[in-house]
PDB file of C-alpha atoms in Angstrom:
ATOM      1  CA  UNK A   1     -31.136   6.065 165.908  1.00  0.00           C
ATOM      2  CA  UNK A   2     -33.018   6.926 162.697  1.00  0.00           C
ATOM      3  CA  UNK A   3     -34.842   4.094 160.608  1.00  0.00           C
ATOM      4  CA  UNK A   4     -31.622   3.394 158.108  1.00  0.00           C
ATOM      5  CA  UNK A   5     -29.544   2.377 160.619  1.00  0.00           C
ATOM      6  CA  UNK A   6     -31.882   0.551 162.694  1.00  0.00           C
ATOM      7  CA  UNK A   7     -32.327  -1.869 159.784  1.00  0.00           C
ATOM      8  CA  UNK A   8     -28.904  -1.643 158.340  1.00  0.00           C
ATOM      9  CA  UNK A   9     -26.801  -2.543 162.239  1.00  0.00           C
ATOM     10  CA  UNK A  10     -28.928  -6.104 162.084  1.00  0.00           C
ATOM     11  CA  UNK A  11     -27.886  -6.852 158.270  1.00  0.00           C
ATOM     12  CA  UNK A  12     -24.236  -6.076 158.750  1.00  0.00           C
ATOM     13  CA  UNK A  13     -24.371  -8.311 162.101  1.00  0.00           C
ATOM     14  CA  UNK A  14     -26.408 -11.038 160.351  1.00  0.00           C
ATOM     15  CA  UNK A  15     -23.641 -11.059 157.490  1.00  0.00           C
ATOM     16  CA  UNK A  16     -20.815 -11.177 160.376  1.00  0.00           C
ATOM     17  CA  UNK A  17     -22.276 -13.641 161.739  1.00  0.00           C
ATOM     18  CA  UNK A  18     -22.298 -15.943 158.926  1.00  0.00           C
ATOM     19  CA  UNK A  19     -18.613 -15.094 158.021  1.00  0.00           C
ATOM     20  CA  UNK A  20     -17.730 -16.442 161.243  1.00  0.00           C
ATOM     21  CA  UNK A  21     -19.606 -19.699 160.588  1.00  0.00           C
ATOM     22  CA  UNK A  22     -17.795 -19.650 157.412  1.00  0.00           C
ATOM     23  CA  UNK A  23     -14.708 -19.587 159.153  1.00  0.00           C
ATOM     24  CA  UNK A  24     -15.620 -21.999 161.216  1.00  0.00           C
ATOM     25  CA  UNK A  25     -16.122 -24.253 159.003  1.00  0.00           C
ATOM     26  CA  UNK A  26     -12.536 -23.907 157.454  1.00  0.00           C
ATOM     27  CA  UNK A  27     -11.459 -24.526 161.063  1.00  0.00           C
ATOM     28  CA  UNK A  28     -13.542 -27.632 160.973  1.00  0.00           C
ATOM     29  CA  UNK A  29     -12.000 -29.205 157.908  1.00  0.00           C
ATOM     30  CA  UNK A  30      -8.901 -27.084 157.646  1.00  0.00           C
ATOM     31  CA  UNK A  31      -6.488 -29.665 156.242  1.00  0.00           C
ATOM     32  CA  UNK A  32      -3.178 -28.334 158.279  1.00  0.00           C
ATOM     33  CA  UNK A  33      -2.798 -27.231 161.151  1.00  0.00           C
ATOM     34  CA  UNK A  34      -1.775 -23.552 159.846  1.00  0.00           C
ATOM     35  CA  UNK A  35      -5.293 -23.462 158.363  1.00  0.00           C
ATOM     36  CA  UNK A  36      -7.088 -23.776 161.827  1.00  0.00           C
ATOM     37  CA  UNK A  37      -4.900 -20.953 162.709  1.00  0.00           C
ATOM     38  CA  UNK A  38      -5.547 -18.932 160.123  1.00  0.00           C
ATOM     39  CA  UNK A  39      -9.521 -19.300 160.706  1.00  0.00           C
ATOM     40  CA  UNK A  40      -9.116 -18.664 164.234  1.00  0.00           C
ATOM     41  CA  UNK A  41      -7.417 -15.264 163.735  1.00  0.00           C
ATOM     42  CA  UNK A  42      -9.958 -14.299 160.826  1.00  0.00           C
ATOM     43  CA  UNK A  43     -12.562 -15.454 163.427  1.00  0.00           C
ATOM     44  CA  UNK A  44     -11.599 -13.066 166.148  1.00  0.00           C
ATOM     45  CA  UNK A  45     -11.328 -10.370 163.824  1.00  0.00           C
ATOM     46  CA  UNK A  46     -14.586 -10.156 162.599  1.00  0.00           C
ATOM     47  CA  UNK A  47     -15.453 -10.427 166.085  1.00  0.00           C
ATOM     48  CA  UNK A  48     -13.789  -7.475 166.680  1.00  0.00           C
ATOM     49  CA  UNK A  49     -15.804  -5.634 164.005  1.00  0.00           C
ATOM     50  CA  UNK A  50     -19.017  -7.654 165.246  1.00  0.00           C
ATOM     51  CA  UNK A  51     -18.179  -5.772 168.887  1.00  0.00           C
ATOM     52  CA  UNK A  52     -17.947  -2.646 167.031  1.00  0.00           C
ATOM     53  CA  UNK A  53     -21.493  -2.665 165.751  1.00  0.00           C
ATOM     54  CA  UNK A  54     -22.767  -3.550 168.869  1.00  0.00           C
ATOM     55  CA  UNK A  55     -21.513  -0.672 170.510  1.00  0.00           C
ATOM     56  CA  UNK A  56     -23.131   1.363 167.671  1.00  0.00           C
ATOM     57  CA  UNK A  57     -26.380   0.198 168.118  1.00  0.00           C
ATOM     58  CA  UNK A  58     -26.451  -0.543 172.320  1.00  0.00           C
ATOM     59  CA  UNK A  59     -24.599   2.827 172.013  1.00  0.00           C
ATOM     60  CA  UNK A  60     -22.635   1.497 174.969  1.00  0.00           C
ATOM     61  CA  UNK A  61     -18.429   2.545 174.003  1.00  0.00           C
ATOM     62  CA  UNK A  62     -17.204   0.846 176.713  1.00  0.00           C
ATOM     63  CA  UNK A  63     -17.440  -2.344 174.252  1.00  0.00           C
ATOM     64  CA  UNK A  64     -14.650  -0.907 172.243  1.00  0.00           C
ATOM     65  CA  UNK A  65     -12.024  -1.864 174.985  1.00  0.00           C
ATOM     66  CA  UNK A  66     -13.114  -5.375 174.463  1.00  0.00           C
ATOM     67  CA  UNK A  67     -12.261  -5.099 170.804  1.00  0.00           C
ATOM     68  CA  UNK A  68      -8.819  -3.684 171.791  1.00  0.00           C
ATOM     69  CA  UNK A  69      -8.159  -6.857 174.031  1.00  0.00           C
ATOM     70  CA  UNK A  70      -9.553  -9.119 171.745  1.00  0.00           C
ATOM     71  CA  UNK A  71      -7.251  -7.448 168.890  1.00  0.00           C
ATOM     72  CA  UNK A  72      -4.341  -8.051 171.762  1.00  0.00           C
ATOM     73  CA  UNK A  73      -5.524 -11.708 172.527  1.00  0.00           C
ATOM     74  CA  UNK A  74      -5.242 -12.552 169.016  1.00  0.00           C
ATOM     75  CA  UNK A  75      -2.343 -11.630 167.851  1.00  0.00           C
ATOM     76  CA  UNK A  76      -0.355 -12.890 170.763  1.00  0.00           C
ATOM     77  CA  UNK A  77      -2.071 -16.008 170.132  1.00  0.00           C
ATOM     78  CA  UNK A  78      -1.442 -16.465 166.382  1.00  0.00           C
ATOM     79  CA  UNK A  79       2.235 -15.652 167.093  1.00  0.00           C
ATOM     80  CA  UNK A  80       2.517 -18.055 169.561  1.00  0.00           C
ATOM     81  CA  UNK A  81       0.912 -20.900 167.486  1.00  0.00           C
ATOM     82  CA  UNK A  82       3.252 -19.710 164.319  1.00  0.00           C
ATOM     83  CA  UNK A  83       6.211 -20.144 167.157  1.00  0.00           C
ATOM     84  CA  UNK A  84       5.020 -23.578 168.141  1.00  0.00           C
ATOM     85  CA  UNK A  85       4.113 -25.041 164.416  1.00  0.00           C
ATOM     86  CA  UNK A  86       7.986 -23.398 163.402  1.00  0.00           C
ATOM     87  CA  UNK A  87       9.485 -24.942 166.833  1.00  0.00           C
ATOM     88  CA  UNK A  88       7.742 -28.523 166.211  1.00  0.00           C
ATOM     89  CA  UNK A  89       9.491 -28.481 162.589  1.00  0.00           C
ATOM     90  CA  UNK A  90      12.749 -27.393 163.722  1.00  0.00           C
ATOM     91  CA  UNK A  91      12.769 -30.208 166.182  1.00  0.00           C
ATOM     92  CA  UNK A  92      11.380 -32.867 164.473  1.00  0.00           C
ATOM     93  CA  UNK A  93      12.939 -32.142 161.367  1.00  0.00           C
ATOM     94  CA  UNK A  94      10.154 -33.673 159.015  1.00  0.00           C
ATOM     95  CA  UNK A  95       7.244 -32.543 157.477  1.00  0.00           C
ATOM     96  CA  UNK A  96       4.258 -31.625 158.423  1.00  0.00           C
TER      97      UNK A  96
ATOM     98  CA  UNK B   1     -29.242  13.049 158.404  1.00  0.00           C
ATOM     99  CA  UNK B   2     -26.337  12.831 156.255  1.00  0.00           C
ATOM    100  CA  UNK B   3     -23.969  11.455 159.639  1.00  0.00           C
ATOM    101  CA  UNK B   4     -26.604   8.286 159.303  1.00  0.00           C
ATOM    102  CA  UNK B   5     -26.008   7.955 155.639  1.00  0.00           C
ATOM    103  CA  UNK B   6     -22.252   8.133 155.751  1.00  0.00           C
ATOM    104  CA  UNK B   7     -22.237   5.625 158.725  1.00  0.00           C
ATOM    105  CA  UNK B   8     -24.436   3.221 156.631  1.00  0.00           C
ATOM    106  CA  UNK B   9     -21.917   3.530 153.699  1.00  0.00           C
ATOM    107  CA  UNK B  10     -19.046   2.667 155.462  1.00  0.00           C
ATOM    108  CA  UNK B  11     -20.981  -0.156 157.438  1.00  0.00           C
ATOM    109  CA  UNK B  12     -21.849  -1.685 153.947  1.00  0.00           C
ATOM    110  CA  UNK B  13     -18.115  -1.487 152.752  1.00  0.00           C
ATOM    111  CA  UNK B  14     -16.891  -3.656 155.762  1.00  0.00           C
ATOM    112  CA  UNK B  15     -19.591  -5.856 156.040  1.00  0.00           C
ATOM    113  CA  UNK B  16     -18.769  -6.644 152.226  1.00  0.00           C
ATOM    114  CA  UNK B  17     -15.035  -7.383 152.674  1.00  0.00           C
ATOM    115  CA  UNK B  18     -15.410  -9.648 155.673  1.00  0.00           C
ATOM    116  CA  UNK B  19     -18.143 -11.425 153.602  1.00  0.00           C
ATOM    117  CA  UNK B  20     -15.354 -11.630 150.607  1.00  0.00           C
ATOM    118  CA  UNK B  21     -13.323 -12.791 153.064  1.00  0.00           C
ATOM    119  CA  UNK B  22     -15.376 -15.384 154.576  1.00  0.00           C
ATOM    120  CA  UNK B  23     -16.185 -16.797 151.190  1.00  0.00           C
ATOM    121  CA  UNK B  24     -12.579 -16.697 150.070  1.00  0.00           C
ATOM    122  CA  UNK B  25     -11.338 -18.380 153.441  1.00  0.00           C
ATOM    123  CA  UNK B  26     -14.119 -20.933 152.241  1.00  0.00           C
ATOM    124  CA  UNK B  27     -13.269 -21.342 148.870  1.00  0.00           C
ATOM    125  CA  UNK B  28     -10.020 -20.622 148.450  1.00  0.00           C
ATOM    126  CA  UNK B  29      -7.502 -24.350 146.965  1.00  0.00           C
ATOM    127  CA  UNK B  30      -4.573 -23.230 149.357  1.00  0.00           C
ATOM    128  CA  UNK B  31      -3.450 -22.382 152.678  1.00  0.00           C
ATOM    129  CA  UNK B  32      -1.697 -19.235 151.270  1.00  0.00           C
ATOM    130  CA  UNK B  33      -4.016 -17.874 149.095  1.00  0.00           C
ATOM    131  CA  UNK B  34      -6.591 -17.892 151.291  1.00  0.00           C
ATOM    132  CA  UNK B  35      -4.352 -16.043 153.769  1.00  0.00           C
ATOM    133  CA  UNK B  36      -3.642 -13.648 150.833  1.00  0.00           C
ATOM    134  CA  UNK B  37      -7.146 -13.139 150.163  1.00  0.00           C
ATOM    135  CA  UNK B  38      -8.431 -12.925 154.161  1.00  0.00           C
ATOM    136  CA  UNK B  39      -6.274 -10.993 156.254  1.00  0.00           C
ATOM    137  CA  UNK B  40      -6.112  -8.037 154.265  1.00  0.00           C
ATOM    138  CA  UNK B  41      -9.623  -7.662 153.545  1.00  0.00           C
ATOM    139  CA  UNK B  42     -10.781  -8.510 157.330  1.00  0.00           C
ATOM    140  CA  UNK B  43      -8.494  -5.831 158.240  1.00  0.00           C
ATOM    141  CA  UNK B  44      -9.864  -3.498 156.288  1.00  0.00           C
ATOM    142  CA  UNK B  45     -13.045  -4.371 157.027  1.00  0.00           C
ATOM    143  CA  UNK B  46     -12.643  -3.670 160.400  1.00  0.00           C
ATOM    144  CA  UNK B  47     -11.071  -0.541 159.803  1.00  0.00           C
ATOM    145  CA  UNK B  48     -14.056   0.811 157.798  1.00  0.00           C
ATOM    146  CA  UNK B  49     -16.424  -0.678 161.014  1.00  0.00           C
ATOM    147  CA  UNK B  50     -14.084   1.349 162.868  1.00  0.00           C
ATOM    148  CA  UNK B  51     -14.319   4.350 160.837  1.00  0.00           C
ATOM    149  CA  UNK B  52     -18.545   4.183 160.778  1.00  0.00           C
ATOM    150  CA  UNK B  53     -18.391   3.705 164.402  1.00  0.00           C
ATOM    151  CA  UNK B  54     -16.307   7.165 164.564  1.00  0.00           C
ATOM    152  CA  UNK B  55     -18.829   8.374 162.381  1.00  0.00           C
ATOM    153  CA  UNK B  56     -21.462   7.430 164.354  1.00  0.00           C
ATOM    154  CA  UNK B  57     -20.527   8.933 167.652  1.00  0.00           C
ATOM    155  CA  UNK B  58     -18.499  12.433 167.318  1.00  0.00           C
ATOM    156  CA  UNK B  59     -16.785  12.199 170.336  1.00  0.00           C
ATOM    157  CA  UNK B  60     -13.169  12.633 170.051  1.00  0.00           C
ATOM    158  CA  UNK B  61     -12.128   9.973 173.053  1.00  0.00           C
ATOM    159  CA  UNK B  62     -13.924   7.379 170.772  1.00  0.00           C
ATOM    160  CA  UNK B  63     -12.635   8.444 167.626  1.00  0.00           C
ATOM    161  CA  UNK B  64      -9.740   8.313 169.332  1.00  0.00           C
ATOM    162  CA  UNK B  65     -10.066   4.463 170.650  1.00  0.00           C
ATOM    163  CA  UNK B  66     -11.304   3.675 167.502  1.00  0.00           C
ATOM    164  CA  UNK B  67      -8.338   4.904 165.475  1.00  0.00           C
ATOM    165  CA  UNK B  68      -6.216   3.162 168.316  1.00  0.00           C
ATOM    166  CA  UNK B  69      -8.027  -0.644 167.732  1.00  0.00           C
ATOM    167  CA  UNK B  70      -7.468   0.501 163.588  1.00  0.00           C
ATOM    168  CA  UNK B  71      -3.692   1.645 163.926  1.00  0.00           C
ATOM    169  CA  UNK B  72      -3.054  -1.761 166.333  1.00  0.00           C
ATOM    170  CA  UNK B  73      -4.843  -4.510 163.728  1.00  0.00           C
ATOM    171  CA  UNK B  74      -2.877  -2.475 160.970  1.00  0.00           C
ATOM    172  CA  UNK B  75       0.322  -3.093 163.227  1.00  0.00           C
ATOM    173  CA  UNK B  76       0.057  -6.916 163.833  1.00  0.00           C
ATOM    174  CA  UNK B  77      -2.274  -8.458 161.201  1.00  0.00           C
ATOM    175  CA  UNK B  78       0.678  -8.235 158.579  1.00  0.00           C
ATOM    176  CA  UNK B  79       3.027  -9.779 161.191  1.00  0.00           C
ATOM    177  CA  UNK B  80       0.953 -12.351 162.231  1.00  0.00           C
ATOM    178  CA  UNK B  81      -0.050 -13.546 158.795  1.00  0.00           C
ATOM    179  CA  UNK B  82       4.125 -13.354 157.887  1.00  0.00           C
ATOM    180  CA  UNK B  83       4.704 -15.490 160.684  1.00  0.00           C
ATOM    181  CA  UNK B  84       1.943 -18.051 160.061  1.00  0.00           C
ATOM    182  CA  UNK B  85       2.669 -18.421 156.329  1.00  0.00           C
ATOM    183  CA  UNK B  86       6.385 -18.543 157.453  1.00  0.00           C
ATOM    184  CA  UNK B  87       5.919 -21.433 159.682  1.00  0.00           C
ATOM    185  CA  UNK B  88       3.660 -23.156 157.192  1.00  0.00           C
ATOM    186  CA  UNK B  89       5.646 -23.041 154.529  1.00  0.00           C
ATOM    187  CA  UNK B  90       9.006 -24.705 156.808  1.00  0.00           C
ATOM    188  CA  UNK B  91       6.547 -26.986 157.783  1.00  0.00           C
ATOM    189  CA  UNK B  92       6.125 -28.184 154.394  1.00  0.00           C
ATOM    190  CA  UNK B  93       2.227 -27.492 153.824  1.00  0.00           C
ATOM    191  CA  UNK B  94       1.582 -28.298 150.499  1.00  0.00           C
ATOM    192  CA  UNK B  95       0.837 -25.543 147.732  1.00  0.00           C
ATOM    193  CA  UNK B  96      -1.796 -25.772 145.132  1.00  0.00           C
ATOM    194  CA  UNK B  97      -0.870 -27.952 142.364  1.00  0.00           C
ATOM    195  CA  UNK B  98      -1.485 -25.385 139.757  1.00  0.00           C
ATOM    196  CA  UNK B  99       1.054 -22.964 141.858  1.00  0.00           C
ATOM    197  CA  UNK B 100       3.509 -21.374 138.788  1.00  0.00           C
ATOM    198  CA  UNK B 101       5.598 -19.612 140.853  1.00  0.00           C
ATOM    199  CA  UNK B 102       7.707 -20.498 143.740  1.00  0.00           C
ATOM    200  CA  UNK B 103      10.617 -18.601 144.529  1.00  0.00           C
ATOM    201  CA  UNK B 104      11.678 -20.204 147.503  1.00  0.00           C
ATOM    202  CA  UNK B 105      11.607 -23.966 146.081  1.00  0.00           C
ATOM    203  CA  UNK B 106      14.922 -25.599 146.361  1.00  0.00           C
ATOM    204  CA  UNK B 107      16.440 -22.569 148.378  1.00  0.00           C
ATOM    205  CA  UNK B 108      15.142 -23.903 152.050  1.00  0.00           C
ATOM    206  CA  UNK B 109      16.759 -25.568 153.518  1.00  0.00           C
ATOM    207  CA  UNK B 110      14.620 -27.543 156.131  1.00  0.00           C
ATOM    208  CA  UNK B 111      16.426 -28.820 158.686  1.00  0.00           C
ATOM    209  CA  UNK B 112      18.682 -25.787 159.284  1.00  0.00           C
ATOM    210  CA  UNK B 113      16.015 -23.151 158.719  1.00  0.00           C
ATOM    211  CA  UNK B 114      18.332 -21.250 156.913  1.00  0.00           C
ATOM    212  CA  UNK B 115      17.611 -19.527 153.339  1.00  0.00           C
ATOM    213  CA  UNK B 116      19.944 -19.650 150.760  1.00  0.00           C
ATOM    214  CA  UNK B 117      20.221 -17.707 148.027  1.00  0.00           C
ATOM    215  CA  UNK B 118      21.147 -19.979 145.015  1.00  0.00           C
ATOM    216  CA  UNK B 119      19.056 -23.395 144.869  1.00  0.00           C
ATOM    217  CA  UNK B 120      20.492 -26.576 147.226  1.00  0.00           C
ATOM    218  CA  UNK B 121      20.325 -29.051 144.638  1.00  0.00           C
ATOM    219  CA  UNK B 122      20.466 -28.713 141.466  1.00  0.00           C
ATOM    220  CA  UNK B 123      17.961 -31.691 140.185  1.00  0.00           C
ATOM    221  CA  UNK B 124      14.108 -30.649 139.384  1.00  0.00           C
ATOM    222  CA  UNK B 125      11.674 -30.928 142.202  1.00  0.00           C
ATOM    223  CA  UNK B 126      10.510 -33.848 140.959  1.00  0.00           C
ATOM    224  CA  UNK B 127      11.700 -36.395 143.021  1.00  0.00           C
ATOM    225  CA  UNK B 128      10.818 -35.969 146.619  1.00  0.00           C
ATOM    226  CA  UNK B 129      13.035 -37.836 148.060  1.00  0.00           C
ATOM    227  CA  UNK B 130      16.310 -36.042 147.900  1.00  0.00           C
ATOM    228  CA  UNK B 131      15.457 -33.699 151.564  1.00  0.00           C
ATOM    229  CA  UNK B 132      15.385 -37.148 153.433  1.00  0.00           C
ATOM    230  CA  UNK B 133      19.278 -37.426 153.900  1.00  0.00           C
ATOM    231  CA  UNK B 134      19.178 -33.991 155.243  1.00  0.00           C
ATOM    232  CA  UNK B 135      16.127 -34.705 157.416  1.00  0.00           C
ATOM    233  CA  UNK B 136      17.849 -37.693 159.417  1.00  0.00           C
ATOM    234  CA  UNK B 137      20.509 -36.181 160.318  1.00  0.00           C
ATOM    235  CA  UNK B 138      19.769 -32.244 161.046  1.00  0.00           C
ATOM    236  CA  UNK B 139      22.558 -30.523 161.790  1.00  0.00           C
ATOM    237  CA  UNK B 140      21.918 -28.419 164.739  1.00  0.00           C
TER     238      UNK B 140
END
C-alpha cells in the first residue's frame, strides 16, 4: 500500500463514519416512524461501503461476503417494516 | 502507480455522495425528499467503493463479488425505497408545507388502499375532515 492510499482509506472511513452518526441522528429525532426506517437502511448501507474499505486496507476479501449479507439483511428488513407500517394502516384505518 | 491513483479517485467520489447523503438525510424538511435525495446517492456511493475496491485488487473472483454486492443494492434499493415511501404516504405522513405538487392528493383512497384515477371528492383539500366517514367504517 503506497503513501496515497494509506492516508486517503482513514479519510474516507472517518467521513463514513460521521455519515452514519448523521443518520443516526435522523433516527434519533426522526418524526415518523418511516423516517427511522429510512435512516436505518441508509445506515447499513454506508456500512456496507465502510466494510468495503476495510477490506481494502486489511486487504482481507473475505469481508466482502459480509457486505453481501448485510446488503441481504437490509433489504429484507426495510421490506418487512414497509409491510408492517402498510399492514398497521390497513387495519387501523387512521392515520399515522 | 496509476492503479493507486484511480482507486483514490473513485474512493473520493463515494465518500462524497454518502457525505451528501448524510447531510441531506440531516437536513432535508420531509420524509420524501430526504428519501429522494439519500438512497440514490448511498447507492451510488457504494457502487463507486465497490468499483475502487475492484480497482484495488485485480483479481477477477473479487471483481466479480464486488460487481455482485453492486448489481444486488442496484436491484433492491429502488424497491425498498418504493415500498417505504408507499407505506408512508397510506399512512398519511405529512408532506412539506411548501410541497406544489401532489398528484396523488384526493385520488387515495385510505381505507381501501385502492388508487383511483379521477379525484374522490371533489371539494379542495382544505378541510380535513371529509376522510373521517370513510375511516370509521372501512370497507373491507
Amino acid at each position: 500500500m503506497t503513501n496515497i492510499l494509506g492516508v486517503a482509506l482513514p479519510a474516507a472511513m472517518l467521513l463514513l463514519t460521521s455519515t452514519i452518526f448523521m443518520a443516526f441522528v435522523r433516527l434519533m429525532k426522526g418524526p415518523s416512524f418511516p423516517d427511522r426506517v429510512v435512516a436505518l437502511d441508509i445506515m447499513t448501507t454506508v456500512a456496507m461501503g465502510l466494510i468495503g474499505l476495510y477490506a481494502m486496507e486489511s486487504g482481507e476479501v473475505i469481508f466482502l461476503d459480509v457486505a453481501l449479507f448485510l446488503a441481504l439483511v437490509s433489504f429484507l428488513g426495510t421490506v418487512a417494516f414497509a409491510y408492517y407500517v402498510e399492514r398497521r394502516q390497513l387495519r387501523t384505518g387512521s392515520g399515522e | 502507480m496509476i492503479q493507486d491513483f484511480l482507486c483514490t479517485t473513485l474512493v473520493f467520489i463515494g465518500t462524497l455522495f454518502m457525505i451528501v447523503a448524510g447531510v441531506g438525510i440531516l437536513r432535508m424538511p420531509d420524509l420524501f425528499m430526504r428519501m429522494s435525495c439519500t438512497s440514490k446517492a448511498t447507492t451510488l456511493g457504494m457502487g463507486f467503493i465497490m468499483a475502487a475496491l475492484a480497482v484495488r485488487f485485480p483479481h477477477l473472483e473479487i471483481a466479480t463479488r464486488a460487481l455482485i454486492i453492486t448489481l444486488f443494492a442496484l436491484l433492491t434499493a429502488p424497491v425498498a425505497a418504493h415500498m417505504i415511501a408507499r407505506a408512508a404516504y397510506v399512512s398519511g405522513v405529512p408532506l412539506w408545507k411548501k410541497t406544489v405538487a401532489d398528484q396523488l392528493c384526493n385520488r387515495y383512497d385510505r381505507c381501501s388502499c385502492t388508487l383511483e384515477s379521477c379525484p374522490i371528492v371533489e371539494n379542495p383539500p382544505e378541510e380535513e375532515e371529509r376522510v373521517d366517514p370513510d375511516r370509521q367504517e372501512p370497507r373491507k
